[in-house]
Short mmCIF file of C-alpha atoms in Angstrom, two decimals:
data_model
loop_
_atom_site.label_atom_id
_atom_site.label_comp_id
_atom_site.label_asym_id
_atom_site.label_seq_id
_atom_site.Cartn_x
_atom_site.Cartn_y
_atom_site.Cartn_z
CA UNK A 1 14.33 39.81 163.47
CA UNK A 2 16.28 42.45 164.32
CA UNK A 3 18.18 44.56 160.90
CA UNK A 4 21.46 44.93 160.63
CA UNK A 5 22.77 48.27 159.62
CA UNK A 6 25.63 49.15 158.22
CA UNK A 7 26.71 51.26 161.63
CA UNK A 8 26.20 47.93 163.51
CA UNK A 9 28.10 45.91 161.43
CA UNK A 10 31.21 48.09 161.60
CA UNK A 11 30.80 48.79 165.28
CA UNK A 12 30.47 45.23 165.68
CA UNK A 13 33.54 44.16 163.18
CA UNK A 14 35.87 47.14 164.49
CA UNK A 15 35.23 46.60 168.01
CA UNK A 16 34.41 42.47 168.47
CA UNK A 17 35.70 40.81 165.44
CA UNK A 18 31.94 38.89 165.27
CA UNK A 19 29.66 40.19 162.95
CA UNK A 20 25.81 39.44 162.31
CA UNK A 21 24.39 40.60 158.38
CA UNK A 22 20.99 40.34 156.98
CA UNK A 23 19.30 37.86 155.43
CA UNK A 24 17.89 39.51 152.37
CA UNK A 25 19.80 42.33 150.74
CA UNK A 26 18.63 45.57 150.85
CA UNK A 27 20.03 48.73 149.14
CA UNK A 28 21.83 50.75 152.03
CA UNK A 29 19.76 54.14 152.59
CA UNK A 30 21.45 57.28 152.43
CA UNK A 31 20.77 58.15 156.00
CA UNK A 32 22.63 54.69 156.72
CA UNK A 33 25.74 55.63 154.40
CA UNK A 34 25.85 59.08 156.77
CA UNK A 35 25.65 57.25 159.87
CA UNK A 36 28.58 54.78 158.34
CA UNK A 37 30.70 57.33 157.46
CA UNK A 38 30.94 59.11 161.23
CA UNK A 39 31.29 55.48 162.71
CA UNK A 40 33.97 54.83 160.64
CA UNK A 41 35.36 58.16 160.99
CA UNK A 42 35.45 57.47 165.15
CA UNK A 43 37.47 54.41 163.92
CA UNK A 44 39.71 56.22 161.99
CA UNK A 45 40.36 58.52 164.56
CA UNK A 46 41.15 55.68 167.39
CA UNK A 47 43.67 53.88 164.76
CA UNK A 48 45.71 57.23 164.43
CA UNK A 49 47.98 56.14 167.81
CA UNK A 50 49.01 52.80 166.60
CA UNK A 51 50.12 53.26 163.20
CA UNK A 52 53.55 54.84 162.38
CA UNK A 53 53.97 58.61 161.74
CA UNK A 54 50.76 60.13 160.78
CA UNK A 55 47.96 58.56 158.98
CA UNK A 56 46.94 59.32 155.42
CA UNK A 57 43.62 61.86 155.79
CA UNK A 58 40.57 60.10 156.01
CA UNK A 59 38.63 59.51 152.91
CA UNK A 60 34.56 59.12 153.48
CA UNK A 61 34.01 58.08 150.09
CA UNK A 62 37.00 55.14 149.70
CA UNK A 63 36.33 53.94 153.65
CA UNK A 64 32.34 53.79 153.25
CA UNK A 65 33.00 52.00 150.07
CA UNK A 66 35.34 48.99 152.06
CA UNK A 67 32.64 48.61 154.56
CA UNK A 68 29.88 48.26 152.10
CA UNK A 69 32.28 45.41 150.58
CA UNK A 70 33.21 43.85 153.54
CA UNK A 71 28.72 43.72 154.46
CA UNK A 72 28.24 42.26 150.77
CA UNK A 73 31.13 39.75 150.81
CA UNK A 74 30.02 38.06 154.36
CA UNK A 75 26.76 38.09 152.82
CA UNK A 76 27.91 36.83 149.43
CA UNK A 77 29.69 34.04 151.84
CA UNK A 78 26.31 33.70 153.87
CA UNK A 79 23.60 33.74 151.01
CA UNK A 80 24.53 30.64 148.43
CA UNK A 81 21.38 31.51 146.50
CA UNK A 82 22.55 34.56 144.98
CA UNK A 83 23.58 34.57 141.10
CA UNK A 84 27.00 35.39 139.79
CA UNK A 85 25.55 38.44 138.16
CA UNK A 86 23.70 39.46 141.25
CA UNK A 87 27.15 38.82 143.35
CA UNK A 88 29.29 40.92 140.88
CA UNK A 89 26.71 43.76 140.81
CA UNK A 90 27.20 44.08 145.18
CA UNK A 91 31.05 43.77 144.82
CA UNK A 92 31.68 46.32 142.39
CA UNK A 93 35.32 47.72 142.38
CA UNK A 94 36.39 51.12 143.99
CA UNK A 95 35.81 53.55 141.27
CA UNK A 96 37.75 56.25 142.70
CA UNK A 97 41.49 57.06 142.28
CA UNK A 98 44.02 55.40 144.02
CA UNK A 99 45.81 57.41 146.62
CA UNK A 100 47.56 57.18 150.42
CA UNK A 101 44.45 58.37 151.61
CA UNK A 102 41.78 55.81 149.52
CA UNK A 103 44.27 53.29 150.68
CA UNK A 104 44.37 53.79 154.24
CA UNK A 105 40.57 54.59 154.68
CA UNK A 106 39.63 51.41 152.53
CA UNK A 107 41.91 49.50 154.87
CA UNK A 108 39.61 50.42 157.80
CA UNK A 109 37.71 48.04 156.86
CA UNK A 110 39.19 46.00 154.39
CA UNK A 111 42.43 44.67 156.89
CA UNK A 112 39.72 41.92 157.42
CA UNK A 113 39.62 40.65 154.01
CA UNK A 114 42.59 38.23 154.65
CA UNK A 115 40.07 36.83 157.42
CA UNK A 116 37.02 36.91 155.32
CA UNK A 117 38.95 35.59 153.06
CA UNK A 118 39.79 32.45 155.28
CA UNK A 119 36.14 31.96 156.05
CA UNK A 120 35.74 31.55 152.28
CA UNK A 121 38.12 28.77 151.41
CA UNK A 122 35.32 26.06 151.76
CA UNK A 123 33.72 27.25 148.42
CA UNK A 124 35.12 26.41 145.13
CA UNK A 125 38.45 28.64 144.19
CA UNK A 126 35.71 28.81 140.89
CA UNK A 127 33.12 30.42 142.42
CA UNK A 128 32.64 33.99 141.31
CA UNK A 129 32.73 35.21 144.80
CA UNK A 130 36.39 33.86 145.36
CA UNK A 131 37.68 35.43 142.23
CA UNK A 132 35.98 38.72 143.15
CA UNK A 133 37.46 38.31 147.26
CA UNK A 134 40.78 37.37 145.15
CA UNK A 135 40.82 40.77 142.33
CA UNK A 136 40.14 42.72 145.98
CA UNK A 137 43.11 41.42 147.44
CA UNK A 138 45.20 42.10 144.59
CA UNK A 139 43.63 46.09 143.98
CA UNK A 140 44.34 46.73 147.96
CA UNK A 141 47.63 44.87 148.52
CA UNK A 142 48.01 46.97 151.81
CA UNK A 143 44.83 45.22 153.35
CA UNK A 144 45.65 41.81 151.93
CA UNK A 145 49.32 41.34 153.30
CA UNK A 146 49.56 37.12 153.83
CA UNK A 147 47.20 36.59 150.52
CA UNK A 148 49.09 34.91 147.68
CA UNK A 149 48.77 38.26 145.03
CA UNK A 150 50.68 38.98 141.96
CA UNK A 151 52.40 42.44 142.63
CA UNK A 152 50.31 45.43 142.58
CA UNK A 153 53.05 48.31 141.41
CA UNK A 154 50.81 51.00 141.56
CA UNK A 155 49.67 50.35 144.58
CA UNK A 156 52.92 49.61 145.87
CA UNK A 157 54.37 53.13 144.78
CA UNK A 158 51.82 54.76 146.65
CA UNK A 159 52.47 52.91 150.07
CA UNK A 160 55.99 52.89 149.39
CA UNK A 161 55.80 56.77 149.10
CA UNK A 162 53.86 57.40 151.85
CA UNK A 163 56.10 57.03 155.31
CA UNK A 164 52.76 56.20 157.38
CA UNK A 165 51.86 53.17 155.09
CA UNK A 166 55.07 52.16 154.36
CA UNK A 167 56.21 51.65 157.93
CA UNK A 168 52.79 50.25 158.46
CA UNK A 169 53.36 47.84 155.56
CA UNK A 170 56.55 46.27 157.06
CA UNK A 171 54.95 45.78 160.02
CA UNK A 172 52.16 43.26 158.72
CA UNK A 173 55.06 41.69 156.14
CA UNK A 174 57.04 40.87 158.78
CA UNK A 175 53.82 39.69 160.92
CA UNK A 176 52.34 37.60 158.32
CA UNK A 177 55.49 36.52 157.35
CA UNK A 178 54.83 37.51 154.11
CA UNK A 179 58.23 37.47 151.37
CA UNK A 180 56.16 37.75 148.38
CA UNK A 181 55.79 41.29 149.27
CA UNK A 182 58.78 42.20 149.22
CA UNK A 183 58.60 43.33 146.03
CA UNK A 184 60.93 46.26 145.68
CA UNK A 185 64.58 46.84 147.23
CA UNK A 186 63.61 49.67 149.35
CA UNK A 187 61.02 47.13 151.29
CA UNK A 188 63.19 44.80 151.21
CA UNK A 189 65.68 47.12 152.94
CA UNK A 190 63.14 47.98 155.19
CA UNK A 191 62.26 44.49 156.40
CA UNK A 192 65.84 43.34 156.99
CA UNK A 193 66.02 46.99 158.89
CA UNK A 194 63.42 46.30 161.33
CA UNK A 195 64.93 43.02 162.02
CA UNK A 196 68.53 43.69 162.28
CA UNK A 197 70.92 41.13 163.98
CA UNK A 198 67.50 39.49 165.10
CA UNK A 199 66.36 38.10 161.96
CA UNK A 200 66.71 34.66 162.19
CA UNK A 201 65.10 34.68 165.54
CA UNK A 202 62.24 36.60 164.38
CA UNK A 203 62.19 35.32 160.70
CA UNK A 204 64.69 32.24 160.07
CA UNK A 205 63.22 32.17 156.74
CA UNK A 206 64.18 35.33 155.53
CA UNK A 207 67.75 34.20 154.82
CA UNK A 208 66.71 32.49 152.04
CA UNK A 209 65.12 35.19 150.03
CA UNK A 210 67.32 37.27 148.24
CA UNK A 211 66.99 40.91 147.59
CA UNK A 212 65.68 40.67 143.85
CA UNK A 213 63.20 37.79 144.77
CA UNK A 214 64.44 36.06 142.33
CA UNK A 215 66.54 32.89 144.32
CA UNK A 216 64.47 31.90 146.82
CA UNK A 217 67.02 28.93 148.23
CA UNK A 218 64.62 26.40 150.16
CA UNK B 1 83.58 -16.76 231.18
CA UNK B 2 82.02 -14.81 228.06
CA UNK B 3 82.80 -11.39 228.61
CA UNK B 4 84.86 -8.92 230.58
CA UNK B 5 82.75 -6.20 232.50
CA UNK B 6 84.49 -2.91 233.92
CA UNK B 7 83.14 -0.22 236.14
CA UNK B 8 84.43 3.38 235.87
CA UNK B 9 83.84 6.96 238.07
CA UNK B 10 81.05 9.12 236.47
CA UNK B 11 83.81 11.68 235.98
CA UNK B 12 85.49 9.59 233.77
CA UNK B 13 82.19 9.23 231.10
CA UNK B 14 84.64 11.57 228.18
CA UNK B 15 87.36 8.41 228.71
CA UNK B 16 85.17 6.50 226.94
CA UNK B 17 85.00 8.40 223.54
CA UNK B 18 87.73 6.88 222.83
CA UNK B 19 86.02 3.35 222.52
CA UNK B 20 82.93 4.94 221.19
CA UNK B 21 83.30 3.31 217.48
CA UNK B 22 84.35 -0.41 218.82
CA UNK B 23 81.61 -2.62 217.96
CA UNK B 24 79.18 -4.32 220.22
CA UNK B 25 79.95 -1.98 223.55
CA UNK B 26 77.11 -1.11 225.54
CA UNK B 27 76.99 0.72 229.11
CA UNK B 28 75.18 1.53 231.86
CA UNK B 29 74.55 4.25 234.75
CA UNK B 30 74.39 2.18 237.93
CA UNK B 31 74.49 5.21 240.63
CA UNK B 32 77.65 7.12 240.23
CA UNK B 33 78.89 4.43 238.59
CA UNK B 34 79.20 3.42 234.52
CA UNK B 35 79.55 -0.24 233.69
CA UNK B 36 80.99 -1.24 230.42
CA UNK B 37 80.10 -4.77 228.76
CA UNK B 38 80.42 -6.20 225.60
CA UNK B 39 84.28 -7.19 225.65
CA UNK B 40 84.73 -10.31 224.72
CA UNK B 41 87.36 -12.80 226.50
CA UNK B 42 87.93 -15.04 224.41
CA UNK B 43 89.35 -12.36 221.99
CA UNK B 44 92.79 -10.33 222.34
CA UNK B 45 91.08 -7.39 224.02
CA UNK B 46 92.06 -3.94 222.25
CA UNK B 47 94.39 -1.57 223.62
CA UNK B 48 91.93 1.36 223.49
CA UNK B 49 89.90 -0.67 226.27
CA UNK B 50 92.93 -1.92 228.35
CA UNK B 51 93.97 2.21 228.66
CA UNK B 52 90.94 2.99 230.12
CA UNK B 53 90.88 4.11 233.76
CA UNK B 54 88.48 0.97 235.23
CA UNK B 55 87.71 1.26 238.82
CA UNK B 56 87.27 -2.42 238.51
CA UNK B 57 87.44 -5.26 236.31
CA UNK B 58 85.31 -8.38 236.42
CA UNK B 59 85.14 -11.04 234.18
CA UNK B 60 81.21 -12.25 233.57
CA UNK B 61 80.18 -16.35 233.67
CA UNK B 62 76.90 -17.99 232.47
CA UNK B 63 75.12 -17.62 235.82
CA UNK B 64 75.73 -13.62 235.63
CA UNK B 65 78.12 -13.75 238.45
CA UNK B 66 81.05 -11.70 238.78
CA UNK B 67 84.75 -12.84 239.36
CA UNK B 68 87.33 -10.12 240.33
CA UNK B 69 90.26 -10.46 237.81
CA UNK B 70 92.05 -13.56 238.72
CA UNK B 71 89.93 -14.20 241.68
CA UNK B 72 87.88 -17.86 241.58
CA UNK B 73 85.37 -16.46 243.98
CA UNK B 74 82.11 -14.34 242.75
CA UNK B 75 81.80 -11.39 244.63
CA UNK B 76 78.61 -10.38 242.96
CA UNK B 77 75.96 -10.77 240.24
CA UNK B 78 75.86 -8.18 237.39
CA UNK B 79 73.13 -5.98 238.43
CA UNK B 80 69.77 -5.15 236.50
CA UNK B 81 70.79 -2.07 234.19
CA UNK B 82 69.39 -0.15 231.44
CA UNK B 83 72.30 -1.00 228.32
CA UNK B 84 73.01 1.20 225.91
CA UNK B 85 74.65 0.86 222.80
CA UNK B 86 77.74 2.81 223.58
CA UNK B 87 77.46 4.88 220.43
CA UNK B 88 74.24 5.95 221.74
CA UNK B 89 75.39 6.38 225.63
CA UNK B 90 77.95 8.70 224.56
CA UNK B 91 76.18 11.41 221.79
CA UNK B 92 78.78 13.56 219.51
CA UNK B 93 78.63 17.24 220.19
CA UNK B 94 79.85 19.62 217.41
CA UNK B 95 82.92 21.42 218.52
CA UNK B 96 82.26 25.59 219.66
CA UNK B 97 83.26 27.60 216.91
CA UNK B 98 86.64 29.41 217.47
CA UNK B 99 85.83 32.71 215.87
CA UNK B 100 81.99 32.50 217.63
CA UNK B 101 82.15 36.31 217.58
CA UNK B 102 79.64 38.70 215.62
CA UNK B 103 81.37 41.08 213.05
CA UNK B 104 80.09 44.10 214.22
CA UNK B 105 81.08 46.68 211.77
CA UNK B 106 78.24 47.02 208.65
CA UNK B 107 79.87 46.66 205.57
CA UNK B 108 79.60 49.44 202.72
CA UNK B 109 78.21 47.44 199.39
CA UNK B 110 79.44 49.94 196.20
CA UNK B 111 79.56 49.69 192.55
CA UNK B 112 82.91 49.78 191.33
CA UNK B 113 83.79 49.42 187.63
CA UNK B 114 83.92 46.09 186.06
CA UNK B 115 85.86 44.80 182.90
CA UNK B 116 82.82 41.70 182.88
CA UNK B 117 80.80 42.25 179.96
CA UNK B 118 77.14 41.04 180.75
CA UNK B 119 74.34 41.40 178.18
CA UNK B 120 72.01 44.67 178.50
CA UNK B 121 68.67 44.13 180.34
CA UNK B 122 66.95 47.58 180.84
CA UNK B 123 67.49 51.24 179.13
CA UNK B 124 67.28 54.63 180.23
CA UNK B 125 66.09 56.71 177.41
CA UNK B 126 64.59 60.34 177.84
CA UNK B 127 61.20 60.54 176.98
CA UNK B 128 61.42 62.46 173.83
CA UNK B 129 63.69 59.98 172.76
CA UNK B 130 61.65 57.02 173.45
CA UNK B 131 59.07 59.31 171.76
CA UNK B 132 60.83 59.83 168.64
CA UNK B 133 61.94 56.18 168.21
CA UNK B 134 58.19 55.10 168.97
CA UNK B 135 57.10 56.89 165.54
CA UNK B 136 58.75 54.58 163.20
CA UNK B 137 59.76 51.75 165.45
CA UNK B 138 59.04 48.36 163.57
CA UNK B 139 56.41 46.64 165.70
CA UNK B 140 58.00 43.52 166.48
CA UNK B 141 60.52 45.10 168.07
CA UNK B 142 58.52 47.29 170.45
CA UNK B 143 56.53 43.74 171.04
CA UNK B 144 59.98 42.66 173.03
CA UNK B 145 59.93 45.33 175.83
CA UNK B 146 57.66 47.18 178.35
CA UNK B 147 58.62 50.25 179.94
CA UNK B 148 57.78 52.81 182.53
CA UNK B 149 57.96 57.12 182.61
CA UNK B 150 59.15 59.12 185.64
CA UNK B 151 58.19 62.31 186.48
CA UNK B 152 61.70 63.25 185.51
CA UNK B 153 60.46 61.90 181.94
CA UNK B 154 62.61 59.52 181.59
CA UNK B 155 61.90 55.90 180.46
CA UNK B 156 63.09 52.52 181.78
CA UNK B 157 62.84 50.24 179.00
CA UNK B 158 63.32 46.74 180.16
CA UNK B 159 63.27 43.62 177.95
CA UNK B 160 66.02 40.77 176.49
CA UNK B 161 66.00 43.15 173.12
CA UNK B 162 66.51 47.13 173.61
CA UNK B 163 66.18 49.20 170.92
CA UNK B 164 68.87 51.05 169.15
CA UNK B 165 68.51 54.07 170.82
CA UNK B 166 71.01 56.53 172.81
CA UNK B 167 70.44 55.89 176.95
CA UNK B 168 72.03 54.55 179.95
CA UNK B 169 72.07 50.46 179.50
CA UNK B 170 71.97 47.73 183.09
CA UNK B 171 72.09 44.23 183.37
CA UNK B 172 69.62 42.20 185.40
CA UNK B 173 70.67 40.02 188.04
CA UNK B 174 67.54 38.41 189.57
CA UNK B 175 65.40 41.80 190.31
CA UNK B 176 68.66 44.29 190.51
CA UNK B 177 69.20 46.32 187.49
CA UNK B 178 72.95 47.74 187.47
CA UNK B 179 74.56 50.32 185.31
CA UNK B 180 76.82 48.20 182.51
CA UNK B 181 80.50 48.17 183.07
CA UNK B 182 79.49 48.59 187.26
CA UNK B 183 79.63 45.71 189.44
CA UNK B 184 78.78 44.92 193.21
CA UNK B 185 82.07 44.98 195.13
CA UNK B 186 81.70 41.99 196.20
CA UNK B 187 80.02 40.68 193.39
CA UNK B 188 78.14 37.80 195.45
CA UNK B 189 76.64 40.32 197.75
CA UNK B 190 73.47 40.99 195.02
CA UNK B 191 71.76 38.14 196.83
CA UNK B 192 72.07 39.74 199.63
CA UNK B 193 71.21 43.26 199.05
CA UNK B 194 68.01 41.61 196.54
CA UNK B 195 66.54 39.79 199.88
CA UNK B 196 67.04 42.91 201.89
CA UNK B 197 65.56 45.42 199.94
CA UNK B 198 62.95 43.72 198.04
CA UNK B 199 62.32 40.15 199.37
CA UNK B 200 58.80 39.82 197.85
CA UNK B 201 60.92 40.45 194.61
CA UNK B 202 57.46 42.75 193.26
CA UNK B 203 59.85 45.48 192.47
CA UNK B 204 62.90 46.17 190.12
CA UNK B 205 65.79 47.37 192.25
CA UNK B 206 67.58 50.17 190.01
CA UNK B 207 71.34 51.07 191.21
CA UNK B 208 72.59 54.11 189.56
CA UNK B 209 76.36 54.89 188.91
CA UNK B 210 75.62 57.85 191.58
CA UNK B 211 75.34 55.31 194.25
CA UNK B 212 71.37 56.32 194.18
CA UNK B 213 69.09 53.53 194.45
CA UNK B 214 65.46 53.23 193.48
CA UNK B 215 62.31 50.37 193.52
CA UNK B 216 60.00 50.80 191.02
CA UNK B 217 57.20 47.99 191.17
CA UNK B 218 56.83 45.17 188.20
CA UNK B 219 53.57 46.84 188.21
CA UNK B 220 54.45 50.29 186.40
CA UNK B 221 55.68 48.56 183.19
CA UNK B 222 53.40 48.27 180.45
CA UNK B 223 53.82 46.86 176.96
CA UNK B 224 55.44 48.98 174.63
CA UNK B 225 52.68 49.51 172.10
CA UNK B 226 52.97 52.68 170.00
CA UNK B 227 49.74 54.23 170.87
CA UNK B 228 51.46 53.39 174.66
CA UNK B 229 53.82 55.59 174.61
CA UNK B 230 52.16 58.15 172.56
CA UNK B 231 49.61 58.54 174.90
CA UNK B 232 52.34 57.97 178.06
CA UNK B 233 53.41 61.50 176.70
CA UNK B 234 49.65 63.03 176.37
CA UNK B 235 48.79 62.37 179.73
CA UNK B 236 52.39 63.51 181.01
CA UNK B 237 52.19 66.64 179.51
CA UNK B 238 48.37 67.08 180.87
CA UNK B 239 49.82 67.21 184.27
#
């Protein structure tokens, strides 16, 4: 059978949306981290016309590490066998600082966690793998936009500072229709902003949620 | 005696339009001759048929012999004919127009200002504008439009929501895109003007305040995507 490598599966999950893993897990060679990186720098390069202003500067390091995730988690998904230990020991948190840059380059990759994350819901919301999908989705609240997350401030201060991300931001909160993100006035602002006038054709819902978050009137 | 038969000239054929809608009336050609049956004897016979200018007037027995009015002697039989129904003998013509002359002189369609207040369906922007907006531009509201670049770089944005953005606004009627606060003087003669210029309706029609016209095809507009319209300006500039 054919092997998987890391290249392939990003080619295959940035250009198709399918993706085919391995089997058995293998440590990824550093040859195959190289190769990763330029693929995912191409990526990088093709997302630069679609997202507002300009991009944070790509960030080998934080993106390789968000593909690598992404591999392990399908595989995690894939591969029932595997131990809790063995599980936490391929989905080890971003050790790096947190930055605009680390946050966009992650999300290369990692804007399909709300989809992986979908694929997941048959196991048990006990299962080590769903609490580790779960503490993702609340570290990268830029790439999880639509997953139920306590607030990430940190996180939040760096999108919110950055004009790229933050304009970015709006745009998936208002796609995934997402309140519980509005966590600060300025998004807030932002949101009703983008709608204007149209906001109860685009987002009826949005009436209902107050500025603070605090009297949501259903 | 059942029924009264009379026998008129040819020429006379219009007289009988005026008995056209009396029931049960049928007639005949019989050379240059038309014979009228139908009229009952036993009835008081209606004016409308006693005016008429009969040639002769014979009153029909049993047998199909005919008696001259007042006369006790047959002088004939009533001869084979093909009967019509009288409303079908005598067929209604629609009457010649009486203006049936062509107007001749072409008429000069303008815009003229109007005080009608009709919702914005297209924008002229320039394209740095467009450019600039594009940047920051929440998503969903570039998802609402598709435009198209001239070599003059400018941008027709066309869509039911138009950004907030400085350009010249129309309204849509059909295909025809018309500078706000203009109307068509007259206003009905859009129709007209849409299926002369573009009857396959494949283009927009674009009337300018100037009086300039232009068609630019359905086909040029594209969604407005923000890598779009930045790259609408990289391969403008390439040029």
């Amino acid at each position: 059978m054919k092997t998987v490598t890391l290249t392939d599966f990003i080619t295959d999950l940035t250009q198709q949306g399918n993706v085919t893993v391995n089997a058995t897990i293998e440590p990824f060679s550093e040859i195959e981290k190289q190769e990763a990186c330029q693929v995912l720098e191409q990526y990088y390069a093709t997302t630069l016309v679609d997202i507002p202003h300009t991009a944070p500067a790509f960030l080998p390091e934080a993106a390789l590490w968000g593909a690598m995730l992404i591999y392990r988690a399908c595989q995690s998904i894939l591969l029932r066998h595997l131990t809790e230990s063995q599980v936490r020991t391929y989905l080890l948190p971003y050790s790096g600082p947190p930055s605009a840059e680390a946050i966009y380059s992650i999300d290369l990759t990692l804007r399909f966690l709300p989809d992986l994350m979908h694929f997941a819901k048959g196991l048990s919301p006990d299962d080590v793998l769903v609490q580790l999908l779960r503490n993702t989705a609340q570290s990268w609240p830029f790439s999880s936009v639509g997953v139920d997350i306590e607030e990430n401030s940190d996180h939040t201060t760096f999108i919110r500072l950055h004009p790229s991300l933050k304009y970015a931001y709006v745009d998936r909160i208002i796609q995934k229709r997402d309140h519980k993100r509005l966590t600060h006035p300025e998004l807030y602002d932002l949101v009703k902003a983008a709608l204007g006038i149209h906001a109860d054709r685009f987002w009826p819902e949005l009436k209902h949620v107050t500025k603070d978050l605090t009297h949501i009137e259903y | 005696m059942k029924e009264q038969i009379l026998v008129f000239n040819h020429t006379d054929k219009q007289t009988l339009g005026a008995v056209r809608c009396i029931p049960g009336l049928r007639a005949a050609e019989n050379g240059d001759h038309i014979w009228l049956r139908g009229i009952a004897v036993s009835e008081k016979i209606d004016i409308r048929i006693r005016q008429l200018p009969a040639l002769h007037t014979y009153f029909l027995d049993e047998r199909n012999r005919l008696f001259p009015a007042g006369g006790v002697t047959p002088t004939g039989t009533l001869p084979s004919l093909s009967w019509q129904p009288l409303t079908t003998f005598i067929s209604v013509e629609l009457p010649v127009s009486v203006l049936p002359g062509k107007f001749q002189r072409p008429y000069i369609a303008q815009l003229v200002p109007s005080g009608q207040d009709k919702p914005g369906a297209a924008l002229l922007v320039s394209l740095a504008t467009w450019k600039a907006y594009a940047e920051t531009a929440p998503e969903i509201r570039l998802q609402q439009v598709r435009f198209a670049v001239s070599e003059k770089e400018e941008v027709f944005i066309i869509g039911d929501l138009l950004p907030s953005i400085p350009g010249k606004e129309y309204w849509r009627h059909n295909t025809l895109l018309v500078p706000s606060g203009y109307d068509f003087d007259p206003p009905l003669i859009t129709d007209i003007i849409e299926k002369k210029l573009n009857p396959q309706k494949g283009n927009l029609l674009v009337f300018h305040s100037s009086d300039e016209w232009e068609l630019i095809p359905l086909s040029c507009f594209v969604p407005a995507t923000r890598s779009a319209i930045r790259l609408t300006q990289v391969s403008h500039e390439t040029k």
